[in-house]
mmCIF file of C-alpha atoms and ligand atoms in Angstrom:
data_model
loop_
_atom_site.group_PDB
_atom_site.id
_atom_site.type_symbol
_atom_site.label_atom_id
_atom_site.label_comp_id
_atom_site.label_asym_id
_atom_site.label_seq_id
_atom_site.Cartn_x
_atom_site.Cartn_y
_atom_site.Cartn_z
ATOM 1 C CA UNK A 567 91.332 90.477 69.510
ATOM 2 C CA UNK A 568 91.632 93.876 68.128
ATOM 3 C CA UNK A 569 93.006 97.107 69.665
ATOM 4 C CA UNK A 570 89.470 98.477 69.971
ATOM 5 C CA UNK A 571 87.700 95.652 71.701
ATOM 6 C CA UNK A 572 87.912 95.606 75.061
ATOM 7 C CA UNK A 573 88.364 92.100 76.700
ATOM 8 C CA UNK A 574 85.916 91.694 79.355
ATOM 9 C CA UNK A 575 87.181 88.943 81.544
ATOM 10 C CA UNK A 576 88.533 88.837 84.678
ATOM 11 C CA UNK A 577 92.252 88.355 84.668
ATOM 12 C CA UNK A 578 94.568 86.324 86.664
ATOM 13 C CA UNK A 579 98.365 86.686 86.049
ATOM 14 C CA UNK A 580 99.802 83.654 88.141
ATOM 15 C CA UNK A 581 103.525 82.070 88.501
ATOM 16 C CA UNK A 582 104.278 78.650 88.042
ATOM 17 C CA UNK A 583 101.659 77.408 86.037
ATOM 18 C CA UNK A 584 103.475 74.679 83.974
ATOM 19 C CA UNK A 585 103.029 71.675 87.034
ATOM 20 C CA UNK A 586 101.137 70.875 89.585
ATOM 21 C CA UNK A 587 99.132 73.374 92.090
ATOM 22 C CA UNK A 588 99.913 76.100 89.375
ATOM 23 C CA UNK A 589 98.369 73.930 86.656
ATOM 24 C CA UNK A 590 95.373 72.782 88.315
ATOM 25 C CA UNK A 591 94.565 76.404 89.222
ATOM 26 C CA UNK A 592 94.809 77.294 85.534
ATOM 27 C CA UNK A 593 92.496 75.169 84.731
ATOM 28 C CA UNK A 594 89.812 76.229 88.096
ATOM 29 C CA UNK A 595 90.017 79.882 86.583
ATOM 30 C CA UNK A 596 89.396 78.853 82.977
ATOM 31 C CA UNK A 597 86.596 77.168 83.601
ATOM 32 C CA UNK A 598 84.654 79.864 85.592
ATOM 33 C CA UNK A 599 85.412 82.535 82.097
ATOM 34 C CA UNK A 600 88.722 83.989 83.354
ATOM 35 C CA UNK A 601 91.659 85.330 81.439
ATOM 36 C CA UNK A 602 94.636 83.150 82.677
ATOM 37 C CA UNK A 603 98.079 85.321 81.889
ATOM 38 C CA UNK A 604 100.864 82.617 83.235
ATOM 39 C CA UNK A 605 104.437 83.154 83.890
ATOM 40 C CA UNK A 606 107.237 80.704 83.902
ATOM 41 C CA UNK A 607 110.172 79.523 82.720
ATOM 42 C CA UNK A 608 109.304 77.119 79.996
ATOM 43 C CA UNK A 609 107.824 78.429 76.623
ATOM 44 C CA UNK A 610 103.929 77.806 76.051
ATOM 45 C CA UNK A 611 103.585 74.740 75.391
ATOM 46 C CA UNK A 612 101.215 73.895 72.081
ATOM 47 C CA UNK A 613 99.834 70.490 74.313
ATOM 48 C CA UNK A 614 98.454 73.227 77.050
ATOM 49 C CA UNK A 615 95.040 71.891 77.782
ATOM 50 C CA UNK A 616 93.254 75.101 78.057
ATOM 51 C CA UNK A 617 92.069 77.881 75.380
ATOM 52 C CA UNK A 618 94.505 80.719 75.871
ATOM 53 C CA UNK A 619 97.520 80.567 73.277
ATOM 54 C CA UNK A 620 100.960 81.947 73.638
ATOM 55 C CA UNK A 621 99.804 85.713 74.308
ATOM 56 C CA UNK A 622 98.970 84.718 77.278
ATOM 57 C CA UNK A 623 102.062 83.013 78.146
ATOM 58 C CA UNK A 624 105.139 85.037 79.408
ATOM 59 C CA UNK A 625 108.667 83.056 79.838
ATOM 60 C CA UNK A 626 110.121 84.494 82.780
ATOM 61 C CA UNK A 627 113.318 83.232 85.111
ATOM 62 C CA UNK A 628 112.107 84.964 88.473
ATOM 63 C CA UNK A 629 115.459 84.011 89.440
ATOM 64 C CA UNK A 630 116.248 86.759 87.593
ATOM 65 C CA UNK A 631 115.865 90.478 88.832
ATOM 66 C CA UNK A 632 116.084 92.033 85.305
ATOM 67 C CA UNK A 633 113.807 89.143 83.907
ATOM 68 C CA UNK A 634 111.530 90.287 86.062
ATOM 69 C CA UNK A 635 111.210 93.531 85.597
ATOM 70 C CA UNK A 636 111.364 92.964 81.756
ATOM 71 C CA UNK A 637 108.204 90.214 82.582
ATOM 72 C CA UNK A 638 105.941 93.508 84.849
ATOM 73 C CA UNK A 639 106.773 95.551 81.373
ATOM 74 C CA UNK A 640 105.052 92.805 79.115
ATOM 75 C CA UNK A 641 102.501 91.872 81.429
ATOM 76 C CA UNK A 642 101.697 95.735 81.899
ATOM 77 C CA UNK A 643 101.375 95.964 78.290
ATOM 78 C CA UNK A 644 99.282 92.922 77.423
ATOM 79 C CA UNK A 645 96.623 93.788 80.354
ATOM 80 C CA UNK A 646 95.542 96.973 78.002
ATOM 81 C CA UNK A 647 93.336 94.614 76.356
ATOM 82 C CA UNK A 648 91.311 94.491 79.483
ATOM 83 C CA UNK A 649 91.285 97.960 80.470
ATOM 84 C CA UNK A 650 94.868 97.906 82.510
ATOM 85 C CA UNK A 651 92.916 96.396 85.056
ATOM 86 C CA UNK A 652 94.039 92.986 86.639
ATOM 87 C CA UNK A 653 91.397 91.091 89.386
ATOM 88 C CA UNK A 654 94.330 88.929 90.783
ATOM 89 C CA UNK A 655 97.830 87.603 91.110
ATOM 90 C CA UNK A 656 98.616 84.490 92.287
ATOM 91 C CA UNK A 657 102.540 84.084 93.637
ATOM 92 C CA UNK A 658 102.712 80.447 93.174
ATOM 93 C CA UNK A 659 106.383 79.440 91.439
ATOM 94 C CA UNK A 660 108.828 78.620 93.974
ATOM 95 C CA UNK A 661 111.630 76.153 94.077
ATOM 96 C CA UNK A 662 112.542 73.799 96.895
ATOM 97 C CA UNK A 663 116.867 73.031 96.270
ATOM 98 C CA UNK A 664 118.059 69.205 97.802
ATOM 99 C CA UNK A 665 121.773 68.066 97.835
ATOM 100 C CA UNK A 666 123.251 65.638 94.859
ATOM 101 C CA UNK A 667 121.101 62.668 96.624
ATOM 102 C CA UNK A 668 118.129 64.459 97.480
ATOM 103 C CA UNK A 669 118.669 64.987 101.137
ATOM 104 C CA UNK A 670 117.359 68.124 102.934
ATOM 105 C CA UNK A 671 119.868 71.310 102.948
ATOM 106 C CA UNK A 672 120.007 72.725 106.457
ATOM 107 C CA UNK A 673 121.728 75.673 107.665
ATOM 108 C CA UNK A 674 124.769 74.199 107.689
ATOM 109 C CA UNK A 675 124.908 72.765 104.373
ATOM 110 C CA UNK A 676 123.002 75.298 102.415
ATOM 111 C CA UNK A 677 125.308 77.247 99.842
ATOM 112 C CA UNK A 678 124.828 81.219 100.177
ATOM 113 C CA UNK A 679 124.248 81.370 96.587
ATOM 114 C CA UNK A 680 121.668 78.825 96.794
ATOM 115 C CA UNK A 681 120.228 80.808 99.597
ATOM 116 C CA UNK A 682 119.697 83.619 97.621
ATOM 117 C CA UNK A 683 117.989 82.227 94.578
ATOM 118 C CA UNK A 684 115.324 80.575 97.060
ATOM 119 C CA UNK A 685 115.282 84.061 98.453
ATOM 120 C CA UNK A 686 114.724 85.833 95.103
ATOM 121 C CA UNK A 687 112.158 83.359 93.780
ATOM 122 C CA UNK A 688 109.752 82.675 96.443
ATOM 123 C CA UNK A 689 109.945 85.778 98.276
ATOM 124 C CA UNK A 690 111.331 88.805 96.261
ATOM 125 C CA UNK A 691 109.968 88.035 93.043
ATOM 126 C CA UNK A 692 106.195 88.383 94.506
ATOM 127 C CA UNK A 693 106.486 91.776 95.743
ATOM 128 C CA UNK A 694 108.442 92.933 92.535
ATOM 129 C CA UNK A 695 105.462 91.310 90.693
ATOM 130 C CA UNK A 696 102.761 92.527 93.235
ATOM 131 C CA UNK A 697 104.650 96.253 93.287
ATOM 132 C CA UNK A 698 105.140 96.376 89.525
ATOM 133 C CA UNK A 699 101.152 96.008 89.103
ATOM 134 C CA UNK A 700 99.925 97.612 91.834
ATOM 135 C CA UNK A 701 98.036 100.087 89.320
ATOM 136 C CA UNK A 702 96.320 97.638 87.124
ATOM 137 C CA UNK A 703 95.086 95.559 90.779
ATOM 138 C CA UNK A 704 93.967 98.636 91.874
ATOM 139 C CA UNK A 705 92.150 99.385 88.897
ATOM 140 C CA UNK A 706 90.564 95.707 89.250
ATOM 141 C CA UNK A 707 90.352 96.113 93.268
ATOM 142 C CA UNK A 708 92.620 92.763 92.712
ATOM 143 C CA UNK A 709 93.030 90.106 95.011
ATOM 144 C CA UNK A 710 96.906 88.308 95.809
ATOM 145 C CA UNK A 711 97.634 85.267 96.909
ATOM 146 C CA UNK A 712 101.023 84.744 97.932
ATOM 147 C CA UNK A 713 101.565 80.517 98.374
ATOM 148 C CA UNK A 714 103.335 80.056 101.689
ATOM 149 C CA UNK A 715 103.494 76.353 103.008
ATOM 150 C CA UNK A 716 103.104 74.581 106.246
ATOM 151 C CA UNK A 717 107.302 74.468 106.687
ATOM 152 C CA UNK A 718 107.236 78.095 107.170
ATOM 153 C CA UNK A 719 105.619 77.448 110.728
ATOM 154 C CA UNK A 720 107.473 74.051 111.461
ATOM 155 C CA UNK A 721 110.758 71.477 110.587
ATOM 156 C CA UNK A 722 110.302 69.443 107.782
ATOM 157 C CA UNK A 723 111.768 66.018 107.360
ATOM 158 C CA UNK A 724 112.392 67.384 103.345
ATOM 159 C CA UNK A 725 111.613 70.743 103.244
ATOM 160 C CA UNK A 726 115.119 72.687 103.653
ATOM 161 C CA UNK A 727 116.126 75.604 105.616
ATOM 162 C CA UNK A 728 116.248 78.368 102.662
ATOM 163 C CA UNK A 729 113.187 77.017 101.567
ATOM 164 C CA UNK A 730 111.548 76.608 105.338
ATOM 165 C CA UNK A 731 112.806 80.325 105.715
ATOM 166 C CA UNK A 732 111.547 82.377 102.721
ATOM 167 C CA UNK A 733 108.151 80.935 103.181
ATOM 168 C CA UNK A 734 107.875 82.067 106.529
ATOM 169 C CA UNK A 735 109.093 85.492 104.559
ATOM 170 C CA UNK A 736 106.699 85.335 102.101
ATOM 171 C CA UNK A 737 103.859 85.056 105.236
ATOM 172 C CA UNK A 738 105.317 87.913 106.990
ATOM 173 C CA UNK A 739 105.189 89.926 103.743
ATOM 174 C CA UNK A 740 101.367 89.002 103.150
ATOM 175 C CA UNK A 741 100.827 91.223 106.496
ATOM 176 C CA UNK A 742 102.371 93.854 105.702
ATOM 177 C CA UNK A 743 101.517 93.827 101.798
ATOM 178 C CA UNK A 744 97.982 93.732 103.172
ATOM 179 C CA UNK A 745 98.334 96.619 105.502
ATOM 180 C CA UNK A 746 99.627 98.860 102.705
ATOM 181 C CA UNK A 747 97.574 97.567 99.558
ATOM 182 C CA UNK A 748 94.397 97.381 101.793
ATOM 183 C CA UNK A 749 93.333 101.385 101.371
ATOM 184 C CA UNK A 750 93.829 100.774 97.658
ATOM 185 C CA UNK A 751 91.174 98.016 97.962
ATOM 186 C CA UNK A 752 93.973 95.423 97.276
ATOM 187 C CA UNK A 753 93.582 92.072 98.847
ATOM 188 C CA UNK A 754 96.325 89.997 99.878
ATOM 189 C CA UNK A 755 96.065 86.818 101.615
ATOM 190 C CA UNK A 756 98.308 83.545 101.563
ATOM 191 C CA UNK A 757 97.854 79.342 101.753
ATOM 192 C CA UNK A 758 99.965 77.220 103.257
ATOM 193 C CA UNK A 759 100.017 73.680 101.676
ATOM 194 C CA UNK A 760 100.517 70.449 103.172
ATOM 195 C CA UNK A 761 101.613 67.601 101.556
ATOM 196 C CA UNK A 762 99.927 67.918 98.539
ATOM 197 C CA UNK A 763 100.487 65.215 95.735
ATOM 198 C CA UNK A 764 102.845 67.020 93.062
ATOM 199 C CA UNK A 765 106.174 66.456 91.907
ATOM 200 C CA UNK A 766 107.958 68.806 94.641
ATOM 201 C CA UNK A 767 107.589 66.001 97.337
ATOM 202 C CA UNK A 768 109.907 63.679 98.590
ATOM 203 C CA UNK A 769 110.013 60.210 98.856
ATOM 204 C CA UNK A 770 108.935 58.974 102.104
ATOM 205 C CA UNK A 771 106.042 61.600 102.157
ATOM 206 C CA UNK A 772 103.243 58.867 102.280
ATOM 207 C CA UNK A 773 104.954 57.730 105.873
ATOM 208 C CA UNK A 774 103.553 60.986 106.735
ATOM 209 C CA UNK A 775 99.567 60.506 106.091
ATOM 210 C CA UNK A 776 99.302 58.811 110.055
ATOM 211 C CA UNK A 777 100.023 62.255 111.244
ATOM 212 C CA UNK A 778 97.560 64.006 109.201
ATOM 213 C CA UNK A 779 94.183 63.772 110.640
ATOM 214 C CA UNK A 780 92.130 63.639 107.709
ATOM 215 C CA UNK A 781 94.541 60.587 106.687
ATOM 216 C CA UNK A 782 95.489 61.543 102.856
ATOM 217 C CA UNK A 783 97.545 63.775 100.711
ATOM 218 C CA UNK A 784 95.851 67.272 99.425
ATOM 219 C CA UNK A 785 94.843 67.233 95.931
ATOM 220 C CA UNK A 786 95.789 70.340 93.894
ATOM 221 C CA UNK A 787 92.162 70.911 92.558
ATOM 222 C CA UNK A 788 91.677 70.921 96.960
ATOM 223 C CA UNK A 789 94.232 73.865 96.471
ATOM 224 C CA UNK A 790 92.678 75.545 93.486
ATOM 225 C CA UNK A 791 89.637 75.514 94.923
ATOM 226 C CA UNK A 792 91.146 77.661 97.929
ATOM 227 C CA UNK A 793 93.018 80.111 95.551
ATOM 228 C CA UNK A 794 89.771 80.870 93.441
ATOM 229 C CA UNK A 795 87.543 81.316 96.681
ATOM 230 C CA UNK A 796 90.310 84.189 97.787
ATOM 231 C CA UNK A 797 90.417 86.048 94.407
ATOM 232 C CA UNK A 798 86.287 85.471 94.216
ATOM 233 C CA UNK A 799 83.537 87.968 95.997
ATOM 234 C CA UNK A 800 82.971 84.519 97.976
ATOM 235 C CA UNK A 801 86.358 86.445 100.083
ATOM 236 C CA UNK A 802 85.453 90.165 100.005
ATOM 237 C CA UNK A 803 86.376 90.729 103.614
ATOM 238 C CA UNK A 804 89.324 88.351 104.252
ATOM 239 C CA UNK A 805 92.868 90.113 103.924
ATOM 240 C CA UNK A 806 95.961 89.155 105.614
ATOM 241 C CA UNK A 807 95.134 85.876 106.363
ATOM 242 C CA UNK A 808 97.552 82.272 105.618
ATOM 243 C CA UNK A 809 94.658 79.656 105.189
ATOM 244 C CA UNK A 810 96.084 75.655 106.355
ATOM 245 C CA UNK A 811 95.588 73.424 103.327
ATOM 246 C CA UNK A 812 96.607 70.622 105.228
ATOM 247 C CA UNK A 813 93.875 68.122 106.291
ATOM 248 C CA UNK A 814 94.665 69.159 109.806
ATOM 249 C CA UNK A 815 98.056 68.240 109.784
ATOM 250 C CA UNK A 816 99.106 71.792 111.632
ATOM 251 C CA UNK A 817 97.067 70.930 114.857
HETATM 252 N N1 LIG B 1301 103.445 70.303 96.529
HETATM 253 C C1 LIG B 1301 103.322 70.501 97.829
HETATM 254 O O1 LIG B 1301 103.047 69.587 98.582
HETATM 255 C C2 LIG B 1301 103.492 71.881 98.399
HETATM 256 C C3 LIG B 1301 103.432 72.030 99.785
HETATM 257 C C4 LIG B 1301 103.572 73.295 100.329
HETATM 258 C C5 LIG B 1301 103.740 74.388 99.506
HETATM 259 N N2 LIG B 1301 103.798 74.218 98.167
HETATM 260 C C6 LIG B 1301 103.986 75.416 97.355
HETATM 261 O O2 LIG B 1301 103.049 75.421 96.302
HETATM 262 C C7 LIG B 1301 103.593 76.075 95.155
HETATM 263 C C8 LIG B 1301 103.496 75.162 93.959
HETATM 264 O O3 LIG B 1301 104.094 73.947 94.295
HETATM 265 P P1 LIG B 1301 104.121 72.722 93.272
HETATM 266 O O4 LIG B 1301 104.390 71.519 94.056
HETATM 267 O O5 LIG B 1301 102.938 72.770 92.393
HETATM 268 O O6 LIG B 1301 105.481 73.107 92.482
HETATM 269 P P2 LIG B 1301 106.191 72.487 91.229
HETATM 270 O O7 LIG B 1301 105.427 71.331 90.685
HETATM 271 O O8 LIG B 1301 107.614 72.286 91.619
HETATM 272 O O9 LIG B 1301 106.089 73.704 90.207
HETATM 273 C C9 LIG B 1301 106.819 74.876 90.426
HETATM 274 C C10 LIG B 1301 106.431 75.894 89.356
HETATM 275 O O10 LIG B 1301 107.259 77.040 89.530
HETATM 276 C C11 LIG B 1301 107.875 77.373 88.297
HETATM 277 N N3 LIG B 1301 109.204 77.908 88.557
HETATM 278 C C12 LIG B 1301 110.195 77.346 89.310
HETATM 279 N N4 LIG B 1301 111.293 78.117 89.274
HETATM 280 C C13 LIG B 1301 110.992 79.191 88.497
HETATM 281 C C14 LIG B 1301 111.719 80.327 88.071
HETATM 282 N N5 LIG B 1301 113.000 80.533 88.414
HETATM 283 N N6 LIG B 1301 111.111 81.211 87.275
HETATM 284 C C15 LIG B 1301 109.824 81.024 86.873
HETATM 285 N N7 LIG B 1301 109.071 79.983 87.248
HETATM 286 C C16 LIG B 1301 109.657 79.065 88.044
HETATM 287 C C17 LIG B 1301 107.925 76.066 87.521
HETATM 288 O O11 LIG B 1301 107.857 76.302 86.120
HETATM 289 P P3 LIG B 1301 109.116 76.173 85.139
HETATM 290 O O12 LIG B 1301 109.909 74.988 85.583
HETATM 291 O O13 LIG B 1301 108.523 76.089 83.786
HETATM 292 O O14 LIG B 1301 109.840 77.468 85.299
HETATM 293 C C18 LIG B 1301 106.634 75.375 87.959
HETATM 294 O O15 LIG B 1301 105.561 75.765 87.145
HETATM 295 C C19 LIG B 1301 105.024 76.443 95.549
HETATM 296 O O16 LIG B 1301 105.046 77.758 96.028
HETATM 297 C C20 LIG B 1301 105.345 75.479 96.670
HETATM 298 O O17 LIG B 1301 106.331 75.989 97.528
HETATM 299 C C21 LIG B 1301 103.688 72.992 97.591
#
């Protein structure tokens, strides 16, 4: 595209898009026209199975504090094809540490340094990302959805307590990111998954279905489909909300 022409879609910038819930909501946004900027790790990978190329693409370790400041730069700077606006950011990467043989880490067991890169990840890395383009959502009166999960409210068999912890954070901090951002007509809700099928969960999650009333794991389109309803007009009055996507399995 050149410097002149302005790109007219809506844009998403979202975390985590290489796997599962991540993924599938690339592909929900792409289909209904919208730019998809993703951020992760890995390097774009030519197999991707939707249009954008590698300038959308931004390799980013949010484990990183620098990385991700150097990541708001380069994001910053590729949203001035659309104006410097962005319509929504979706806080989705996040990473779940077990011990050597998979079992849960609880408070005892959990390293401090292990702590902290849960911490940095899934909670401090959305608000430097939601903070370093606040200007850009307000120019696109943007909507954020930070992805919380159903062990911030609750014990998990898998789920461990670093984990458990920053997601009940990250909840907290879609309250009061959606007290402040509200007056700049900045949205910011969150969705707890269930057990949704994806290659976080643990074995032994399908001896959990009989306590889920709908009797099934989530899908991640299920979740996508949540995501793009609270960054749609569909959502124009819900802010500081944490939808369930859980087939019941929080009553
Ligand atoms: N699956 C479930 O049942 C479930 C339930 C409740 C909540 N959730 C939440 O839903 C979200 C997505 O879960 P998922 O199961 O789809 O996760 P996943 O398959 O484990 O994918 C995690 C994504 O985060 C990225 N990521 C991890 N560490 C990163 C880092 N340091 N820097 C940049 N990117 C990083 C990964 O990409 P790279 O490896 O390329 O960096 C990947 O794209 C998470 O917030 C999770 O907590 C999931």
């Amino acid at each position: 595209m050149s410097e002149t022409t302005r790109d007219e879609r809506k844009t998403l910038v979202l975390t985590g898009a290489s796997r599962g819930i991540g993924h599938a909501t690339v592909k929900r946004f792409s289909r209904e026209g919208w730019r998809v900027i993703t951020c992760s790790r890995q390097e774009f990978a030519d197999n991707c199975p939707w249009p954008a190329g590698p300038e959308d693409h931004i390799r980013v370790d949010l484990s990183d504090p620098e990385d991700v400041g150097f990541a708001v730069s380069e994001i910053r700077q590729r949203l001035s094809a659309n104006g410097n606006t962005l319509n929504a950011l979706v806080n989705n990467a996040a990473i779940s540490p077990k011990t050597e043989g998979g079992a849960r880490m609880d408070s005892f067991k959990t390293p401090m340094h292990i702590w902290r890169d849960v911490f940095q990840v899934n909670f401090f890395a959305p608000i430097m990302l939601a903070r370093g383009l606040f200007k850009e959502l307000q120019n696109g009166k943007g909507s954020i959805v930070n992805v919380t999960s159903i062990v911030g409210s609750r014990v998990h068999p898998f789920a461990g307590t670093a984990y458990a912890t920053s997601k009940a954070a990250l909840n907290s901090l879609t309250r009061e990111m959606a007290a402040d951002f509200g007056p700049a007509g900045i949205r910011v809700n969150a969705i707890a998954p269930g057990e949704i099928e994806t290659a976080i969960l643990s074995p032994g999650t399908e001896e959990m279905i009989d306590d889920i009333p709908l009797r099934r794991l989530g899908q991640t389109a299920e979740v996508a489909d949540v995501i793009y309803f609270l960054c749609s007009n569909q959502s124009s009055y819900v802010t500081g909300s944490e939808l369930h996507i859980n087939g019941g399995q929080h009553v």
